[in-house]
mmCIF file of C-alpha atoms in Angstrom:
data_model
loop_
_atom_site.group_PDB
_atom_site.id
_atom_site.type_symbol
_atom_site.label_atom_id
_atom_site.label_comp_id
_atom_site.label_asym_id
_atom_site.label_seq_id
_atom_site.Cartn_x
_atom_site.Cartn_y
_atom_site.Cartn_z
ATOM 1 C CA MET A 13 34.946 58.818 -34.445
ATOM 2 C CA CYS A 14 31.640 60.204 -33.219
ATOM 3 C CA VAL A 15 29.147 58.077 -31.244
ATOM 4 C CA SER A 16 25.654 57.368 -32.397
ATOM 5 C CA ALA A 17 22.723 58.022 -30.125
ATOM 6 C CA GLU A 18 21.974 54.326 -30.056
ATOM 7 C CA ARG A 19 25.228 53.653 -28.263
ATOM 8 C CA LEU A 20 24.293 56.002 -25.448
ATOM 9 C CA ASN A 21 21.290 54.077 -24.192
ATOM 10 C CA ALA A 22 21.337 51.673 -21.350
ATOM 11 C CA GLU A 23 21.444 48.689 -23.647
ATOM 12 C CA ASP A 24 25.028 49.474 -24.720
ATOM 13 C CA PRO A 25 27.040 50.104 -21.546
ATOM 14 C CA GLU A 26 30.337 49.044 -23.126
ATOM 15 C CA PHE A 27 30.739 52.554 -24.491
ATOM 16 C CA TYR A 28 30.920 54.043 -21.015
ATOM 17 C CA GLN A 29 33.186 51.329 -19.665
ATOM 18 C CA SER A 30 35.733 51.813 -22.455
ATOM 19 C CA HIS A 31 36.123 55.572 -21.493
ATOM 20 C CA GLY A 32 36.533 54.999 -17.836
ATOM 21 C CA THR A 33 34.301 57.891 -16.790
ATOM 22 C CA LEU A 34 30.543 58.180 -16.079
ATOM 23 C CA PHE A 35 30.099 61.029 -18.678
ATOM 24 C CA LEU A 36 31.843 62.601 -21.586
ATOM 25 C CA TRP A 37 32.075 66.219 -22.629
ATOM 26 C CA SER A 38 31.468 65.237 -26.260
ATOM 27 C CA LEU A 39 30.074 62.503 -28.423
ATOM 28 C CA CYS A 40 33.313 62.795 -30.432
ATOM 29 C CA PRO A 41 35.961 62.394 -27.684
ATOM 30 C CA THR A 42 39.594 62.741 -28.693
ATOM 31 C CA VAL A 43 40.947 61.257 -25.450
ATOM 32 C CA SER A 44 39.571 58.720 -22.981
ATOM 33 C CA GLY A 45 39.485 59.119 -19.244
ATOM 34 C CA GLY A 46 39.721 56.897 -16.315
ATOM 35 C CA PRO A 47 42.521 54.712 -14.954
ATOM 36 C CA ASP A 48 45.409 53.449 -17.025
ATOM 37 C CA LEU A 49 47.183 50.457 -15.428
ATOM 38 C CA ASP A 50 50.047 50.790 -17.929
ATOM 39 C CA GLU A 51 50.842 54.207 -16.488
ATOM 40 C CA PRO A 52 52.093 55.112 -13.016
ATOM 41 C CA LEU A 53 49.572 55.140 -10.212
ATOM 42 C CA VAL A 54 47.733 58.307 -9.387
ATOM 43 C CA THR A 55 47.380 59.014 -5.704
ATOM 44 C CA ASP A 56 45.136 61.149 -3.481
ATOM 45 C CA ARG A 57 48.041 61.972 -1.141
ATOM 46 C CA PRO A 58 50.200 63.942 -0.249
ATOM 47 C CA ASP A 59 48.237 67.134 -0.949
ATOM 48 C CA PHE A 60 44.816 68.232 0.364
ATOM 49 C CA THR A 61 43.239 68.027 -3.137
ATOM 50 C CA GLU A 62 42.119 64.545 -4.090
ATOM 51 C CA ALA A 63 42.859 63.092 -7.513
ATOM 52 C CA ALA A 64 40.084 63.386 -10.153
ATOM 53 C CA VAL A 65 40.709 59.796 -11.376
ATOM 54 C CA THR A 66 39.582 56.506 -9.827
ATOM 55 C CA VAL A 67 41.803 53.371 -9.409
ATOM 56 C CA GLY A 68 39.829 51.145 -11.747
ATOM 57 C CA LYS A 69 37.508 48.207 -11.432
ATOM 58 C CA GLY A 70 39.067 45.353 -9.371
ATOM 59 C CA VAL A 71 42.060 47.390 -8.404
ATOM 60 C CA SER A 72 43.145 48.045 -4.789
ATOM 61 C CA GLN A 73 45.298 51.036 -3.683
ATOM 62 C CA LEU A 74 46.614 51.609 -0.319
ATOM 63 C CA GLU A 75 47.914 55.036 0.712
ATOM 64 C CA PHE A 76 49.326 55.578 4.219
ATOM 65 C CA GLY A 77 51.690 57.884 6.045
ATOM 66 C CA TYR A 78 52.547 60.094 9.022
ATOM 67 C CA THR A 79 51.879 63.712 9.828
ATOM 68 C CA TYR A 80 53.203 65.878 12.669
ATOM 69 C CA THR A 81 51.256 69.043 13.532
ATOM 70 C CA SER A 82 52.272 71.860 15.912
ATOM 71 C CA THR A 83 50.250 74.764 17.218
ATOM 72 C CA THR A 84 51.336 77.336 19.892
ATOM 73 C CA ASP A 85 49.472 80.219 21.530
ATOM 74 C CA GLY A 86 51.696 81.909 24.060
ATOM 75 C CA THR A 87 52.786 79.266 26.521
ATOM 76 C CA ASP A 88 49.918 76.922 25.491
ATOM 77 C CA SER A 89 50.597 74.363 22.691
ATOM 78 C CA VAL A 90 49.135 71.307 21.003
ATOM 79 C CA GLU A 91 51.305 68.734 19.175
ATOM 80 C CA SER A 92 49.702 65.808 17.253
ATOM 81 C CA HIS A 93 51.106 62.743 15.680
ATOM 82 C CA SER A 94 48.842 61.076 13.014
ATOM 83 C CA PHE A 95 50.181 57.518 12.520
ATOM 84 C CA GLY A 96 49.226 55.357 9.586
ATOM 85 C CA GLU A 97 46.616 57.672 7.906
ATOM 86 C CA ALA A 98 45.593 54.442 5.929
ATOM 87 C CA LEU A 99 43.303 55.090 2.986
ATOM 88 C CA LEU A 100 42.115 51.980 1.117
ATOM 89 C CA ARG A 101 40.720 52.650 -2.381
ATOM 90 C CA TYR A 102 39.049 49.817 -4.258
ATOM 91 C CA GLY A 103 37.425 49.907 -7.704
ATOM 92 C CA ILE A 104 33.909 48.375 -7.806
ATOM 93 C CA LEU A 105 31.417 47.602 -10.525
ATOM 94 C CA GLU A 106 32.920 49.984 -13.172
ATOM 95 C CA ASP A 107 36.217 51.750 -13.811
ATOM 96 C CA TRP A 108 34.558 55.116 -12.850
ATOM 97 C CA LEU A 109 33.559 54.019 -9.292
ATOM 98 C CA GLU A 110 35.670 53.337 -6.271
ATOM 99 C CA PHE A 111 34.985 52.577 -2.573
ATOM 100 C CA ARG A 112 37.039 54.480 0.007
ATOM 101 C CA ILE A 113 37.685 53.840 3.708
ATOM 102 C CA ALA A 114 40.276 55.317 6.022
ATOM 103 C CA VAL A 115 41.292 55.309 9.681
ATOM 104 C CA PHE A 116 43.552 57.780 11.487
ATOM 105 C CA PRO A 117 45.294 56.722 14.709
ATOM 106 C CA VAL A 118 46.548 59.796 16.561
ATOM 107 C CA GLN A 119 48.457 60.896 19.564
ATOM 108 C CA GLU A 120 48.038 64.414 20.954
ATOM 109 C CA LEU A 121 50.126 66.276 23.553
ATOM 110 C CA THR A 122 48.626 69.444 24.986
ATOM 111 C CA VAL A 123 50.248 71.987 27.294
ATOM 112 C CA PHE A 124 47.718 74.331 28.911
ATOM 113 C CA GLU A 125 48.620 76.793 31.708
ATOM 114 C CA GLY A 126 51.762 74.738 32.432
ATOM 115 C CA THR A 127 49.998 71.410 32.691
ATOM 116 C CA SER A 128 50.722 68.824 30.001
ATOM 117 C CA ASN A 129 48.541 66.007 28.942
ATOM 118 C CA SER A 130 48.976 63.174 26.362
ATOM 119 C CA THR A 131 46.099 61.346 24.751
ATOM 120 C CA ALA A 132 46.174 58.547 22.247
ATOM 121 C CA GLY A 133 43.414 56.832 20.130
ATOM 122 C CA HIS A 134 41.868 57.072 16.697
ATOM 123 C CA GLU A 135 39.606 59.455 14.957
ATOM 124 C CA ASP A 136 36.135 58.704 13.430
ATOM 125 C CA LEU A 137 36.118 56.316 10.479
ATOM 126 C CA TYR A 138 36.044 57.949 7.024
ATOM 127 C CA THR A 139 34.299 56.260 4.129
ATOM 128 C CA GLY A 140 32.904 57.236 0.834
ATOM 129 C CA PHE A 141 32.673 56.656 -2.939
ATOM 130 C CA LYS A 142 34.577 58.380 -5.701
ATOM 131 C CA LEU A 143 32.871 58.758 -9.060
ATOM 132 C CA ALA A 144 35.028 59.777 -12.019
ATOM 133 C CA LEU A 145 32.697 62.098 -13.936
ATOM 134 C CA THR A 146 34.428 63.323 -17.055
ATOM 135 C CA PRO A 147 37.861 63.238 -18.750
ATOM 136 C CA GLN A 148 39.595 66.394 -19.631
ATOM 137 C CA ALA A 149 38.697 67.777 -23.147
ATOM 138 C CA GLY A 150 40.620 70.866 -23.917
ATOM 139 C CA LEU A 151 39.703 73.647 -21.560
ATOM 140 C CA LEU A 152 36.907 71.448 -20.011
ATOM 141 C CA PRO A 153 38.244 69.793 -16.890
ATOM 142 C CA GLU A 154 38.616 66.235 -15.723
ATOM 143 C CA MET A 155 36.127 65.894 -12.808
ATOM 144 C CA ALA A 156 35.263 63.606 -9.986
ATOM 145 C CA LEU A 157 32.730 63.690 -7.159
ATOM 146 C CA ILE A 158 33.099 62.025 -3.662
ATOM 147 C CA PRO A 159 30.055 61.563 -1.514
ATOM 148 C CA GLN A 160 31.689 60.937 1.878
ATOM 149 C CA MET A 161 31.128 60.790 5.687
ATOM 150 C CA ASN A 162 32.786 60.308 9.078
ATOM 151 C CA ILE A 163 31.189 57.590 11.134
ATOM 152 C CA PRO A 164 31.505 58.002 14.977
ATOM 153 C CA THR A 165 33.618 55.080 15.724
ATOM 154 C CA GLY A 166 36.574 56.973 17.169
ATOM 155 C CA SER A 167 38.157 56.905 20.639
ATOM 156 C CA LYS A 168 36.342 58.891 23.309
ATOM 157 C CA ALA A 169 38.842 61.784 23.183
ATOM 158 C CA PHE A 170 38.646 62.101 19.338
ATOM 159 C CA THR A 171 35.053 61.197 18.288
ATOM 160 C CA VAL A 172 32.389 63.769 17.675
ATOM 161 C CA ASP A 173 29.642 61.073 18.386
ATOM 162 C CA LYS A 174 27.723 62.088 15.270
ATOM 163 C CA VAL A 175 27.700 61.227 11.605
ATOM 164 C CA GLU A 176 29.364 63.995 9.468
ATOM 165 C CA PRO A 177 28.267 63.591 5.812
ATOM 166 C CA GLY A 178 29.750 65.684 2.974
ATOM 167 C CA LEU A 179 30.429 66.113 -0.696
ATOM 168 C CA ASN A 180 33.756 66.702 -2.485
ATOM 169 C CA TRP A 181 33.894 68.051 -6.064
ATOM 170 C CA ILE A 182 37.324 67.869 -7.817
ATOM 171 C CA TYR A 183 38.298 69.384 -11.143
ATOM 172 C CA ALA A 184 41.625 69.149 -12.863
ATOM 173 C CA TRP A 185 43.622 70.075 -15.917
ATOM 174 C CA GLU A 186 46.846 68.829 -17.444
ATOM 175 C CA LEU A 187 48.395 71.924 -19.010
ATOM 176 C CA ASN A 188 51.453 70.236 -20.638
ATOM 177 C CA ASP A 189 53.990 67.469 -19.862
ATOM 178 C CA PHE A 190 55.479 69.578 -17.063
ATOM 179 C CA ILE A 191 52.629 71.161 -15.195
ATOM 180 C CA SER A 192 49.052 70.316 -14.120
ATOM 181 C CA THR A 193 46.514 72.053 -11.858
ATOM 182 C CA ALA A 194 43.494 71.076 -9.868
ATOM 183 C CA GLY A 195 41.037 72.399 -7.308
ATOM 184 C CA SER A 196 38.454 70.978 -5.035
ATOM 185 C CA THR A 197 35.278 72.294 -3.409
ATOM 186 C CA GLN A 198 33.859 70.527 -0.359
ATOM 187 C CA GLY A 199 30.829 70.933 1.897
ATOM 188 C CA ASN A 200 30.849 68.834 5.088
ATOM 189 C CA ARG A 201 28.717 68.686 8.169
ATOM 190 C CA ARG A 202 30.944 69.322 11.270
ATOM 191 C CA ILE A 203 30.362 69.344 15.043
ATOM 192 C CA ASP A 204 31.523 72.126 17.234
ATOM 193 C CA VAL A 205 33.088 70.029 20.084
ATOM 194 C CA THR A 206 32.626 72.876 22.594
ATOM 195 C CA THR A 207 28.830 73.325 22.041
ATOM 196 C CA GLY A 208 27.904 70.012 20.405
ATOM 197 C CA LYS A 209 26.094 71.946 17.646
ATOM 198 C CA ALA A 210 26.359 71.042 13.991
ATOM 199 C CA TYR A 211 27.606 73.583 11.341
ATOM 200 C CA LEU A 212 28.560 73.518 7.690
ATOM 201 C CA GLU A 213 32.299 73.580 6.843
ATOM 202 C CA MET A 214 33.243 74.600 3.312
ATOM 203 C CA ALA A 215 36.719 73.519 2.232
ATOM 204 C CA GLN A 216 38.397 75.086 -0.864
ATOM 205 C CA SER A 217 41.732 74.171 -2.329
ATOM 206 C CA TRP A 218 43.988 74.794 -5.324
ATOM 207 C CA THR A 219 47.074 72.854 -6.221
ATOM 208 C CA VAL A 220 49.755 73.006 -8.955
ATOM 209 C CA ALA A 221 51.802 69.924 -9.738
ATOM 210 C CA TYR A 222 55.208 69.750 -11.508
ATOM 211 C CA SER A 223 56.775 66.740 -13.286
ATOM 212 C CA LEU A 224 60.556 67.372 -12.618
ATOM 213 C CA SER A 225 61.550 63.970 -14.218
ATOM 214 C CA GLU A 226 60.030 60.618 -14.998
ATOM 215 C CA ALA A 227 60.273 59.677 -11.276
ATOM 216 C CA LEU A 228 60.369 63.013 -9.324
ATOM 217 C CA GLY A 229 57.361 65.247 -8.923
ATOM 218 C CA ALA A 230 56.536 68.298 -6.806
ATOM 219 C CA TYR A 231 53.466 70.411 -5.812
ATOM 220 C CA THR A 232 52.440 73.630 -4.188
ATOM 221 C CA GLU A 233 49.029 74.141 -2.830
ATOM 222 C CA TRP A 234 46.661 76.487 -0.873
ATOM 223 C CA PHE A 235 43.699 75.297 0.934
ATOM 224 C CA ALA A 236 41.176 76.779 3.445
ATOM 225 C CA LEU A 237 38.605 75.415 5.944
ATOM 226 C CA ILE A 238 35.648 77.783 6.137
ATOM 227 C CA PRO A 239 33.010 77.288 8.858
ATOM 228 C CA SER A 240 29.454 78.589 8.565
ATOM 229 C CA GLY A 241 27.268 78.709 11.665
ATOM 230 C CA ALA A 242 29.919 77.710 14.161
ATOM 231 C CA GLU A 243 30.371 79.688 17.415
ATOM 232 C CA ASN A 244 33.913 78.676 18.340
ATOM 233 C CA VAL A 245 35.498 77.576 14.987
ATOM 234 C CA HIS A 246 37.138 80.030 12.714
ATOM 235 C CA THR A 247 38.410 80.082 9.076
ATOM 236 C CA GLN A 248 41.834 78.508 8.548
ATOM 237 C CA HIS A 249 44.123 79.121 5.617
ATOM 238 C CA TYR A 250 47.139 76.999 4.758
ATOM 239 C CA PHE A 251 49.979 76.747 2.239
ATOM 240 C CA ASN A 252 51.910 73.531 1.714
ATOM 241 C CA GLY A 253 54.161 71.778 -0.773
ATOM 242 C CA GLY A 254 56.042 68.567 -1.208
ATOM 243 C CA PHE A 255 57.709 66.021 -3.438
ATOM 244 C CA THR A 256 56.759 62.568 -4.764
ATOM 245 C CA TRP A 257 59.224 59.831 -5.854
ATOM 246 C CA LEU A 258 57.880 57.118 -8.198
ATOM 247 C CA ILE A 259 59.682 53.901 -7.109
ATOM 248 C CA ASN A 260 57.907 51.926 -9.846
ATOM 249 C CA ASN A 261 54.506 52.225 -11.606
ATOM 250 C CA ASN A 262 52.752 50.758 -8.624
ATOM 251 C CA MET A 263 54.550 52.444 -5.725
ATOM 252 C CA GLN A 264 55.172 56.062 -4.747
ATOM 253 C CA PHE A 265 56.906 57.726 -1.740
ATOM 254 C CA ASP A 266 56.121 61.279 -0.712
ATOM 255 C CA ILE A 267 57.079 64.049 1.732
ATOM 256 C CA ARG A 268 55.374 67.307 2.465
ATOM 257 C CA ALA A 269 55.342 70.393 4.741
ATOM 258 C CA GLY A 270 52.850 73.148 5.249
ATOM 259 C CA VAL A 271 52.330 76.309 7.328
ATOM 260 C CA GLY A 272 49.252 78.096 8.661
ATOM 261 C CA LEU A 273 48.526 81.492 7.122
ATOM 262 C CA ASN A 274 46.379 82.974 9.797
ATOM 263 C CA HIS A 275 45.932 82.899 13.579
ATOM 264 C CA ALA A 276 43.237 80.260 13.705
ATOM 265 C CA ALA A 277 45.261 77.826 11.625
ATOM 266 C CA ASP A 278 47.893 75.376 13.003
ATOM 267 C CA ASN A 279 51.399 76.754 12.955
ATOM 268 C CA TYR A 280 52.867 74.065 10.738
ATOM 269 C CA PHE A 281 52.815 70.422 9.664
ATOM 270 C CA LEU A 282 55.259 67.883 8.327
ATOM 271 C CA GLY A 283 54.489 64.532 6.751
ATOM 272 C CA THR A 284 55.579 61.555 4.741
ATOM 273 C CA GLY A 285 53.912 58.578 3.210
ATOM 274 C CA LEU A 286 53.810 55.644 0.686
ATOM 275 C CA SER A 287 51.224 54.541 -1.828
ATOM 276 C CA ILE A 288 50.993 51.042 -3.388
ATOM 277 C CA ARG A 289 48.711 49.970 -6.151
ATOM 278 C CA PHE A 290 47.588 46.271 -6.448
ATOM 279 C CA PRO A 291 46.400 45.851 -10.057
#
């Protein structure tokens, strides 16, 4: 059924609510987008690429986990433990809009010229909004946009003392019942901690997800962090993969591992987590 122009004006918002996205690719949509609470939850973790769907109006989703990261350069090394990684997603106003907030407690052990030092605290607060833009329509992707920022609330050892705003664009395709793919393009303000100067960090990712059974999923992914205008920060490339296990429609367990692909990247990282939806 096609949609009349009259239904697209501001006096008839029910049309947009029923499709769960802010926009549609066509006035004759064959499928609707947005969240479906009768289906398993869709999570942002464990990969780098965020999901292109929101949680739904009035729905809360908590995603948390742990990541171990290791980097060595000769006899020097850095090991970090990220505990909690709690991301709260909450649907507000409409199905296509969610509020997001996250905090990352961390412990870091450094060895430099034979001297070791351990530091614990938390990183700057992350917050933002996810807007579900479009559902998938054939070759046209499901898309979302996340205006986001880091707010300088972190511990002295881990804060950059300045606001870091950014924008994350996500695009995704379900190819068939077995495989889906997605990518993301980000631009974020970052601070070079050695100079205190701001620079632009672009982030690009591509992920492929596999449905191995009704409960078991897997993914493989490449992502890169690409600084522009930084004096002491260099491009980092990573490859990672992992598995997800759907405990029930509202709970999912995950594990992941990744490696750095160039000298500037961390050597490797390992992680696990749990996501819970509260409809």
